[in-house]
Amino acid sequence: MKNNVPLKAICFFMLFCALSFTIKAQSLQGGAIEATSVCLEYNVPAPDINNIAAATGGVQPYTYQWEAKIDLSGWAPVVVGGNGLSCSPGILGYNTNYRRKVTDANGAVSYSNEVRLYIISDFFAGRVTIDTTLQYAYFLPGSIIPKLNSSPADKGTGNYGYTWETATNPSGPWSEIIGETELTYRPAPINTVGTYYFRKKATDAICSNTSAYTNIVAIHIVNSLPFNQAYWTYRYPCVFPNNLPSKLEGLPPMGGTAPYTFQWEKKGESDASWTPIFGETNQSYQPPIINETTQFRRKATDANGTFAYTNDDAIYYVNTIPDPGMIASNETAIAPNAPYDAAIDIKSASNFYNGGYVWQSSLDNGNTWIDIPNYTYGTYFPSTYTSPSTICYRRAIREYCASDVRDTWTNTVCIQPTLPLTDGTISINGGNTACNTPGSSAVTITGTPATGGATPYIYKWQIFDGSNWVDIANTNSESYTPEVLNYSAKYRRVVTDANNTSLTSNEVIVSIQSNSPLRGGLIDGPIVTCSNTAPGIINNIIDACGGGGVFTYSWEASTNGGPWVVIAGADQPTYNATNISENTTYRRKIGDGCGSATYSNEVEVFVYPEIEGGTLTPATQSVCAGDVPELLGLTQNCHYTNGNVTYQWQRATSPNGTWTNLNGATQPVLLPKASNTSSYYRLMVKSSVCNAEAVSTVAAVMVNNCNGKDLSNNENTLQPSTLSVRDGMKLYPNPVAKGQTVSITLNGNSNTNYKATLRSIDGRTYSSTIEGAFSKGLQIKLPTNLVQGTYLLQVSNGTKQWIERIVVL
């Protein structure tokens, strides 16, 4: 973890123990840099680049490495003086970018902002031309003067300002033309005969003391325009064998006296003098196929007999065979600052005419080639995109002549896909740990080489000091042999490739054997849990200690006394147990860095048993249609739970359901109401512990077609129309002692054929002896085997029932 700095308990051979906590660190920030000036001259040391804000965040200590980059190259470390907060670049030969790389103790990397230094010795103001094809600079007084065009300034910082100036003498004095700050300028009409001069001044806006001037353009104001022979428009200056040269599109002359007459002339490479071309007296001329380099010119004559020639322009006959040069891949780092997948110019093209470089790439080993647009440099630097497959390049010198283009290709360079950097692995004695006695020579930590990325690689070994990873000086090697150790130590290796990508290896531990035996510590956890529920964390009560080196942990579990099974992924001092459905015992295994192992105590977690719904009584009873059945209850109110129990009676017309809750029937006993149809009853029992539920046995009330009342009302609710509770039955005394006689007064009765039943709240029944009966009541004697508690006393006479609670002391 690069953003968390763990401070962990470490047991060395002296058994020092510390508390464990974590500090959240800020992410690493590279800080800020600034140059005292970004403008410099050739052969003058560049200004210093100073630290404005140091690095922050991450884990100290920091290391710094300055990096530089010129155009069309990659970032490269600054070798001389490149490891401080500031940098002195020295004398530079190119515009150069700088940045500062910072690496923290955990190997995290961040960069500062970039600073670009500009060489302005060759600052160029651009070039001014008159906006006319003839480049004819003579005008009558008051004429509209063509626009003056200029190219942008160059070889500065890229941020330029412009002003235009005028003079009547090329040596000055020059006057600024107010408000003219663009690349183009159109002079106002001039009425006075004379010659007027114009130029553009360019100033670098960043390097404000740097300015330059363009060439000077002269505008002549005359009373009569002199005769001027015109050129022809642009044409290709060369032609390949058997190709038609470009047509010479002539422009009309200016000045003198019209009309004009023309005569085209030629002079071959083997000719000593110019020869008129028979019949070619037009303004333009299309030369035929030529077989040697040939010069052409046009003679123009005005009406006064004044004549002039155009310049002598040649069309070159190109029959040479160009040498396209040679390219090579950079896989062997022939250009150290260039990317791995660049195509490097080994030999430039030669013996060509009117040409430039073009590049193509292929993803199918040269069967199909695709142009790389707008890339004309000798070396090809790929974009940041990395091809997932082999990519091939080739370069041509492309010659443009007349109506044809000729490409001559170099060799083909194929570059294997850039594999990602891998850091390799480190090991000690073939594993990740080794055990030494105090003061003995350490064993060499063997490293495998890094692969992929960009070579060369830089290796850096680090040791953990209990809080931070610290660099070990002078350890740029694949393997490392530690010094003699008197304490356990942890090591790792950081590899950085030429692209400044860094990766960190696995860790190895050199343990120092202690004289104290390894002790497994003490664990504790929850005792009981619900079925299919996670019991929670089994805690570390006493740390493991003794042994040698760093501890490793694993956890094991045994179900119902079965074999011990290792729990996958449980490798911490505590264990957050997952769902169990059976009684499970846990223990923790501790291993040290010297191969010893021991166990903690064992912790058993019990699973709550399933609760029991109980057995209903009577299981089956038969009644006549319309008669009230006997009270239903549990034979024993034991549900095997220590939670609060709630009840819900359900009824169905079949022993297999569908079951419907009886509204308000939430006691452990139920008096079914009279009905014309048979019914089945069961009791749903729910415990507050684990939300466990259970169902009792089913009790059947079978209705026979014998004398009874015809009842057809809704049976989903209890209807107390024939059952009197409390207000229909009075008991005296209440509470009562066991074996005592109880007097019962009944309302609304004439039938003295009584039956009395006593039920406990867990459903058990007790016989009571009727000692006397009369129309308004009876006397009963309670049994002597009762225990203290609350009971239900049920009295019936075949046509009516009464129920009341009675407390036995």
PDB file of C-alpha atoms in Angstrom, residues 649-654 657-662 679-682:
ATOM      1  CA  TRP A 649     -52.908 -21.273  15.514  1.00  0.00           C
ATOM      2  CA  GLN A 650     -53.699 -22.292  11.958  1.00  0.00           C
ATOM      3  CA  ARG A 651     -56.641 -24.179  10.452  1.00  0.00           C
ATOM      4  CA  ALA A 652     -57.056 -26.194   7.242  1.00  0.00           C
ATOM      5  CA  THR A 653     -59.716 -28.434   5.693  1.00  0.00           C
ATOM      6  CA  SER A 654     -57.054 -31.040   4.830  1.00  0.00           C
ATOM      7  CA  GLY A 657     -53.080 -27.595   4.094  1.00  0.00           C
ATOM      8  CA  THR A 658     -53.631 -24.973   2.765  1.00  0.00           C
ATOM      9  CA  TRP A 659     -53.223 -23.447   6.247  1.00  0.00           C
ATOM     10  CA  THR A 660     -54.891 -20.203   7.344  1.00  0.00           C
ATOM     11  CA  ASN A 661     -54.057 -18.160  10.458  1.00  0.00           C
ATOM     12  CA  LEU A 662     -56.863 -17.904  13.032  1.00  0.00           C
ATOM     13  CA  SER A 679     -61.158 -29.302  10.412  1.00  0.00           C
ATOM     14  CA  TYR A 680     -57.455 -29.702  11.111  1.00  0.00           C
ATOM     15  CA  TYR A 681     -55.412 -27.543  13.445  1.00  0.00           C
ATOM     16  CA  ARG A 682     -51.716 -26.906  14.082  1.00  0.00           C
TER      17      ARG A 682
END
